[in-house]
């Protein structure tokens, strides 16, 4: 109502209550028009295919420069815009042992990027996803157990990733 999409909160609420699929509306951004009938607006919202997103896949094994290239190719931002953020990485959420270097801390995955994303928010999301994986693997605990600093263990992991052509070779390379 505040954005002028529907004329009445009550009309939209009544339409949503009459539509069982309305309980499955997904969080996201949708393209809606001004002055839509409440039922039409609801039809847009209940269809997850209408979520505005840009899906970007970052494969495993890429270095930061290659990741930036993929992001620049698959988003509306330039390589220079990503590099500017990486040159001043304070707000990315990197751990202190990364020493301001994002190499190894941009998690490879498939990301659904919304229309309000920025180069900084995209890189923050990638670092946050790395942090989840690091916590799940107990990176800091494993580093201590093996006699390494967490940053050193990340370097070893990066070397293993770069040098092992196949999964079955990783153990040999790591040893």
PDB file of C-alpha atoms in Angstrom:
ATOM      1  CA  UNK A   1       0.000   0.000   0.000  1.00  0.00           C
ATOM      2  CA  UNK A   2       2.783   2.465   0.916  1.00  0.00           C
ATOM      3  CA  UNK A   3       4.402   1.922  -2.474  1.00  0.00           C
ATOM      4  CA  UNK A   4       1.104   2.340  -4.321  1.00  0.00           C
ATOM      5  CA  UNK A   5       0.938  -1.284  -5.516  1.00  0.00           C
ATOM      6  CA  UNK A   6      -2.398  -2.107  -3.883  1.00  0.00           C
ATOM      7  CA  UNK A   7      -5.090   0.313  -2.807  1.00  0.00           C
ATOM      8  CA  UNK A   8      -5.982  -1.420   0.428  1.00  0.00           C
ATOM      9  CA  UNK A   9      -4.204  -3.537   3.025  1.00  0.00           C
ATOM     10  CA  UNK A  10      -7.539  -5.122   3.871  1.00  0.00           C
ATOM     11  CA  UNK A  11      -8.210  -6.194   0.263  1.00  0.00           C
ATOM     12  CA  UNK A  12      -4.760  -7.771  -0.003  1.00  0.00           C
ATOM     13  CA  UNK A  13      -5.119  -9.498   3.377  1.00  0.00           C
ATOM     14  CA  UNK A  14      -8.517 -10.896   2.401  1.00  0.00           C
ATOM     15  CA  UNK A  15      -7.135 -12.157  -0.927  1.00  0.00           C
ATOM     16  CA  UNK A  16      -4.205 -13.783   0.892  1.00  0.00           C
ATOM     17  CA  UNK A  17      -6.485 -15.444   3.453  1.00  0.00           C
ATOM     18  CA  UNK A  18      -8.575 -16.899   0.621  1.00  0.00           C
ATOM     19  CA  UNK A  19      -5.499 -18.323  -1.139  1.00  0.00           C
ATOM     20  CA  UNK A  20      -3.845 -21.290   0.633  1.00  0.00           C
ATOM     21  CA  UNK A  21      -0.652 -20.845  -1.417  1.00  0.00           C
ATOM     22  CA  UNK A  22      -0.118 -17.426   0.183  1.00  0.00           C
ATOM     23  CA  UNK A  23       1.486 -19.128   3.199  1.00  0.00           C
ATOM     24  CA  UNK A  24       4.367 -20.141   0.924  1.00  0.00           C
ATOM     25  CA  UNK A  25       5.359 -16.651  -0.243  1.00  0.00           C
ATOM     26  CA  UNK A  26       9.157 -16.504  -0.390  1.00  0.00           C
ATOM     27  CA  UNK A  27      11.268 -13.630   0.847  1.00  0.00           C
ATOM     28  CA  UNK A  28      12.751 -11.705  -2.048  1.00  0.00           C
ATOM     29  CA  UNK A  29      12.274  -8.973  -4.597  1.00  0.00           C
ATOM     30  CA  UNK A  30       9.353  -9.049  -7.039  1.00  0.00           C
ATOM     31  CA  UNK A  31       8.431  -6.859  -9.986  1.00  0.00           C
ATOM     32  CA  UNK A  32       5.020  -5.359  -9.239  1.00  0.00           C
ATOM     33  CA  UNK A  33       3.137  -2.568 -10.936  1.00  0.00           C
ATOM     34  CA  UNK A  34       1.431   0.419  -9.381  1.00  0.00           C
ATOM     35  CA  UNK A  35      -2.303   0.182  -8.668  1.00  0.00           C
ATOM     36  CA  UNK A  36      -2.632  -3.592  -9.113  1.00  0.00           C
ATOM     37  CA  UNK A  37      -5.746  -5.417  -7.945  1.00  0.00           C
ATOM     38  CA  UNK A  38      -4.881  -7.223  -4.688  1.00  0.00           C
ATOM     39  CA  UNK A  39      -5.501 -10.628  -6.283  1.00  0.00           C
ATOM     40  CA  UNK A  40      -3.107  -9.883  -9.156  1.00  0.00           C
ATOM     41  CA  UNK A  41      -0.384  -8.739  -6.760  1.00  0.00           C
ATOM     42  CA  UNK A  42      -0.891 -11.910  -4.750  1.00  0.00           C
ATOM     43  CA  UNK A  43      -0.579 -14.047  -7.902  1.00  0.00           C
ATOM     44  CA  UNK A  44       2.852 -12.539  -8.547  1.00  0.00           C
ATOM     45  CA  UNK A  45       3.978 -13.135  -4.956  1.00  0.00           C
ATOM     46  CA  UNK A  46       2.890 -16.767  -4.665  1.00  0.00           C
ATOM     47  CA  UNK A  47       4.908 -17.833  -7.698  1.00  0.00           C
ATOM     48  CA  UNK A  48       8.585 -18.268  -6.683  1.00  0.00           C
ATOM     49  CA  UNK A  49       9.561 -18.023 -10.359  1.00  0.00           C
ATOM     50  CA  UNK A  50       8.761 -14.302 -10.084  1.00  0.00           C
ATOM     51  CA  UNK A  51      11.531 -13.605  -7.558  1.00  0.00           C
ATOM     52  CA  UNK A  52      14.027 -11.215  -9.102  1.00  0.00           C
ATOM     53  CA  UNK A  53      17.462 -12.755  -8.732  1.00  0.00           C
ATOM     54  CA  UNK A  54      20.676 -13.308 -10.547  1.00  0.00           C
ATOM     55  CA  UNK A  55      22.123 -16.767  -9.929  1.00  0.00           C
ATOM     56  CA  UNK A  56      25.923 -16.857  -9.991  1.00  0.00           C
ATOM     57  CA  UNK A  57      27.973 -20.018  -9.511  1.00  0.00           C
ATOM     58  CA  UNK A  58      31.541 -19.750  -8.259  1.00  0.00           C
ATOM     59  CA  UNK A  59      33.245 -23.104  -8.852  1.00  0.00           C
ATOM     60  CA  UNK A  60      35.820 -24.566  -6.481  1.00  0.00           C
ATOM     61  CA  UNK A  61      39.494 -23.953  -7.065  1.00  0.00           C
ATOM     62  CA  UNK A  62      39.323 -20.388  -8.372  1.00  0.00           C
ATOM     63  CA  UNK A  63      41.655 -17.697  -7.126  1.00  0.00           C
ATOM     64  CA  UNK A  64      40.317 -14.266  -6.138  1.00  0.00           C
ATOM     65  CA  UNK A  65      41.231 -12.778  -9.528  1.00  0.00           C
ATOM     66  CA  UNK A  66      39.240 -15.514 -11.279  1.00  0.00           C
ATOM     67  CA  UNK A  67      36.289 -15.110  -8.896  1.00  0.00           C
ATOM     68  CA  UNK A  68      36.248 -11.364  -9.606  1.00  0.00           C
ATOM     69  CA  UNK A  69      36.218 -12.146 -13.325  1.00  0.00           C
ATOM     70  CA  UNK A  70      33.191 -14.453 -12.920  1.00  0.00           C
ATOM     71  CA  UNK A  71      31.371 -11.880 -10.777  1.00  0.00           C
ATOM     72  CA  UNK A  72      32.099  -9.064 -13.225  1.00  0.00           C
ATOM     73  CA  UNK A  73      30.815 -11.232 -16.084  1.00  0.00           C
ATOM     74  CA  UNK A  74      27.648 -12.401 -14.310  1.00  0.00           C
ATOM     75  CA  UNK A  75      26.615  -9.197 -12.497  1.00  0.00           C
ATOM     76  CA  UNK A  76      26.113  -5.554 -13.427  1.00  0.00           C
ATOM     77  CA  UNK A  77      29.339  -4.529 -11.693  1.00  0.00           C
ATOM     78  CA  UNK A  78      32.810  -4.115 -13.169  1.00  0.00           C
ATOM     79  CA  UNK A  79      36.000  -5.849 -12.228  1.00  0.00           C
ATOM     80  CA  UNK A  80      37.293  -2.492 -10.954  1.00  0.00           C
ATOM     81  CA  UNK A  81      34.341  -2.150  -8.559  1.00  0.00           C
ATOM     82  CA  UNK A  82      35.096  -5.540  -6.984  1.00  0.00           C
ATOM     83  CA  UNK A  83      38.820  -4.803  -6.874  1.00  0.00           C
ATOM     84  CA  UNK A  84      38.139  -1.491  -5.111  1.00  0.00           C
ATOM     85  CA  UNK A  85      36.285  -3.339  -2.328  1.00  0.00           C
ATOM     86  CA  UNK A  86      39.024  -5.973  -2.090  1.00  0.00           C
ATOM     87  CA  UNK A  87      41.689  -3.245  -1.851  1.00  0.00           C
ATOM     88  CA  UNK A  88      39.986  -1.969   1.328  1.00  0.00           C
ATOM     89  CA  UNK A  89      38.611  -5.214   2.816  1.00  0.00           C
ATOM     90  CA  UNK A  90      37.841  -3.988   6.349  1.00  0.00           C
ATOM     91  CA  UNK A  91      34.082  -4.436   6.069  1.00  0.00           C
ATOM     92  CA  UNK A  92      34.095  -7.873   4.429  1.00  0.00           C
ATOM     93  CA  UNK A  93      34.158  -9.890   7.653  1.00  0.00           C
ATOM     94  CA  UNK A  94      37.502 -11.548   6.997  1.00  0.00           C
ATOM     95  CA  UNK A  95      39.070 -13.195  10.052  1.00  0.00           C
ATOM     96  CA  UNK A  96      42.048 -11.401  11.583  1.00  0.00           C
ATOM     97  CA  UNK A  97      44.395 -14.166  10.435  1.00  0.00           C
ATOM     98  CA  UNK A  98      43.499 -13.423   6.781  1.00  0.00           C
ATOM     99  CA  UNK A  99      45.538 -10.210   7.176  1.00  0.00           C
ATOM    100  CA  UNK A 100      43.175  -8.361   4.848  1.00  0.00           C
ATOM    101  CA  UNK A 101      43.701 -10.848   2.001  1.00  0.00           C
ATOM    102  CA  UNK A 102      40.507 -12.446   0.671  1.00  0.00           C
ATOM    103  CA  UNK A 103      42.400 -15.262  -1.091  1.00  0.00           C
ATOM    104  CA  UNK A 104      40.835 -18.518   0.126  1.00  0.00           C
ATOM    105  CA  UNK A 105      38.003 -16.788   2.001  1.00  0.00           C
ATOM    106  CA  UNK A 106      35.489 -16.300  -0.847  1.00  0.00           C
ATOM    107  CA  UNK A 107      33.471 -19.485  -0.609  1.00  0.00           C
ATOM    108  CA  UNK A 108      32.719 -21.348  -3.850  1.00  0.00           C
ATOM    109  CA  UNK A 109      28.969 -21.886  -4.153  1.00  0.00           C
ATOM    110  CA  UNK A 110      25.879 -20.862  -6.074  1.00  0.00           C
ATOM    111  CA  UNK A 111      24.513 -17.512  -4.952  1.00  0.00           C
ATOM    112  CA  UNK A 112      21.133 -15.942  -5.711  1.00  0.00           C
ATOM    113  CA  UNK A 113      21.825 -12.227  -5.859  1.00  0.00           C
ATOM    114  CA  UNK A 114      18.998  -9.746  -5.479  1.00  0.00           C
ATOM    115  CA  UNK A 115      18.670  -6.432  -7.299  1.00  0.00           C
ATOM    116  CA  UNK A 116      19.938  -4.392  -4.332  1.00  0.00           C
ATOM    117  CA  UNK A 117      23.265  -6.227  -4.032  1.00  0.00           C
ATOM    118  CA  UNK A 118      26.521  -4.309  -4.283  1.00  0.00           C
ATOM    119  CA  UNK A 119      30.047  -5.582  -4.885  1.00  0.00           C
ATOM    120  CA  UNK A 120      30.693  -5.236  -1.156  1.00  0.00           C
ATOM    121  CA  UNK A 121      27.531  -7.090  -0.109  1.00  0.00           C
ATOM    122  CA  UNK A 122      28.245  -9.896  -2.593  1.00  0.00           C
ATOM    123  CA  UNK A 123      31.779 -10.350  -1.262  1.00  0.00           C
ATOM    124  CA  UNK A 124      30.484 -10.130   2.330  1.00  0.00           C
ATOM    125  CA  UNK A 125      28.027 -12.934   1.561  1.00  0.00           C
ATOM    126  CA  UNK A 126      30.823 -15.083   0.166  1.00  0.00           C
ATOM    127  CA  UNK A 127      33.005 -14.494   3.239  1.00  0.00           C
ATOM    128  CA  UNK A 128      30.049 -15.198   5.557  1.00  0.00           C
ATOM    129  CA  UNK A 129      29.462 -18.500   3.753  1.00  0.00           C
ATOM    130  CA  UNK A 130      33.163 -19.341   4.180  1.00  0.00           C
ATOM    131  CA  UNK A 131      32.805 -18.554   7.905  1.00  0.00           C
ATOM    132  CA  UNK A 132      29.907 -21.030   8.178  1.00  0.00           C
ATOM    133  CA  UNK A 133      32.008 -23.742   6.543  1.00  0.00           C
ATOM    134  CA  UNK A 134      35.023 -22.900   8.738  1.00  0.00           C
ATOM    135  CA  UNK A 135      32.908 -23.163  11.879  1.00  0.00           C
ATOM    136  CA  UNK A 136      31.314 -26.428  10.734  1.00  0.00           C
ATOM    137  CA  UNK A 137      34.786 -27.885  10.069  1.00  0.00           C
ATOM    138  CA  UNK A 138      36.150 -26.417  13.342  1.00  0.00           C
ATOM    139  CA  UNK A 139      38.979 -24.789  11.405  1.00  0.00           C
ATOM    140  CA  UNK A 140      40.470 -23.071  14.442  1.00  0.00           C
ATOM    141  CA  UNK A 141      40.297 -26.212  16.603  1.00  0.00           C
ATOM    142  CA  UNK A 142      41.784 -28.366  13.850  1.00  0.00           C
ATOM    143  CA  UNK A 143      44.565 -25.861  13.248  1.00  0.00           C
ATOM    144  CA  UNK A 144      45.478 -25.936  16.935  1.00  0.00           C
ATOM    145  CA  UNK A 145      45.332 -29.736  17.000  1.00  0.00           C
ATOM    146  CA  UNK A 146      47.674 -29.928  14.005  1.00  0.00           C
ATOM    147  CA  UNK A 147      50.040 -27.281  15.368  1.00  0.00           C
ATOM    148  CA  UNK A 148      49.194 -24.583  12.837  1.00  0.00           C
ATOM    149  CA  UNK A 149      47.705 -21.132  13.012  1.00  0.00           C
ATOM    150  CA  UNK A 150      44.305 -21.010  11.230  1.00  0.00           C
ATOM    151  CA  UNK A 151      45.782 -18.820   8.476  1.00  0.00           C
ATOM    152  CA  UNK A 152      48.560 -21.343   7.909  1.00  0.00           C
ATOM    153  CA  UNK A 153      46.016 -24.140   7.644  1.00  0.00           C
ATOM    154  CA  UNK A 154      44.142 -22.080   5.040  1.00  0.00           C
ATOM    155  CA  UNK A 155      47.363 -21.775   3.022  1.00  0.00           C
ATOM    156  CA  UNK A 156      47.930 -25.534   3.226  1.00  0.00           C
ATOM    157  CA  UNK A 157      44.317 -26.152   2.153  1.00  0.00           C
ATOM    158  CA  UNK A 158      44.726 -23.754  -0.777  1.00  0.00           C
ATOM    159  CA  UNK A 159      47.907 -25.522  -1.874  1.00  0.00           C
ATOM    160  CA  UNK A 160      46.195 -28.904  -1.678  1.00  0.00           C
ATOM    161  CA  UNK A 161      43.273 -27.561  -3.703  1.00  0.00           C
ATOM    162  CA  UNK A 162      45.596 -26.120  -6.347  1.00  0.00           C
ATOM    163  CA  UNK A 163      47.910 -29.127  -6.603  1.00  0.00           C
ATOM    164  CA  UNK A 164      45.513 -32.093  -6.364  1.00  0.00           C
ATOM    165  CA  UNK A 165      43.937 -32.815  -9.737  1.00  0.00           C
ATOM    166  CA  UNK A 166      41.522 -35.399  -8.300  1.00  0.00           C
ATOM    167  CA  UNK A 167      39.849 -35.834  -4.913  1.00  0.00           C
ATOM    168  CA  UNK A 168      41.725 -39.090  -4.298  1.00  0.00           C
ATOM    169  CA  UNK A 169      45.038 -37.202  -4.667  1.00  0.00           C
ATOM    170  CA  UNK A 170      44.312 -34.644  -1.942  1.00  0.00           C
ATOM    171  CA  UNK A 171      45.484 -36.831   0.935  1.00  0.00           C
ATOM    172  CA  UNK A 172      48.801 -37.528  -0.789  1.00  0.00           C
ATOM    173  CA  UNK A 173      49.349 -33.850  -1.568  1.00  0.00           C
ATOM    174  CA  UNK A 174      48.459 -32.830   1.974  1.00  0.00           C
ATOM    175  CA  UNK A 175      50.929 -35.325   3.474  1.00  0.00           C
TER     176      UNK A 175
END
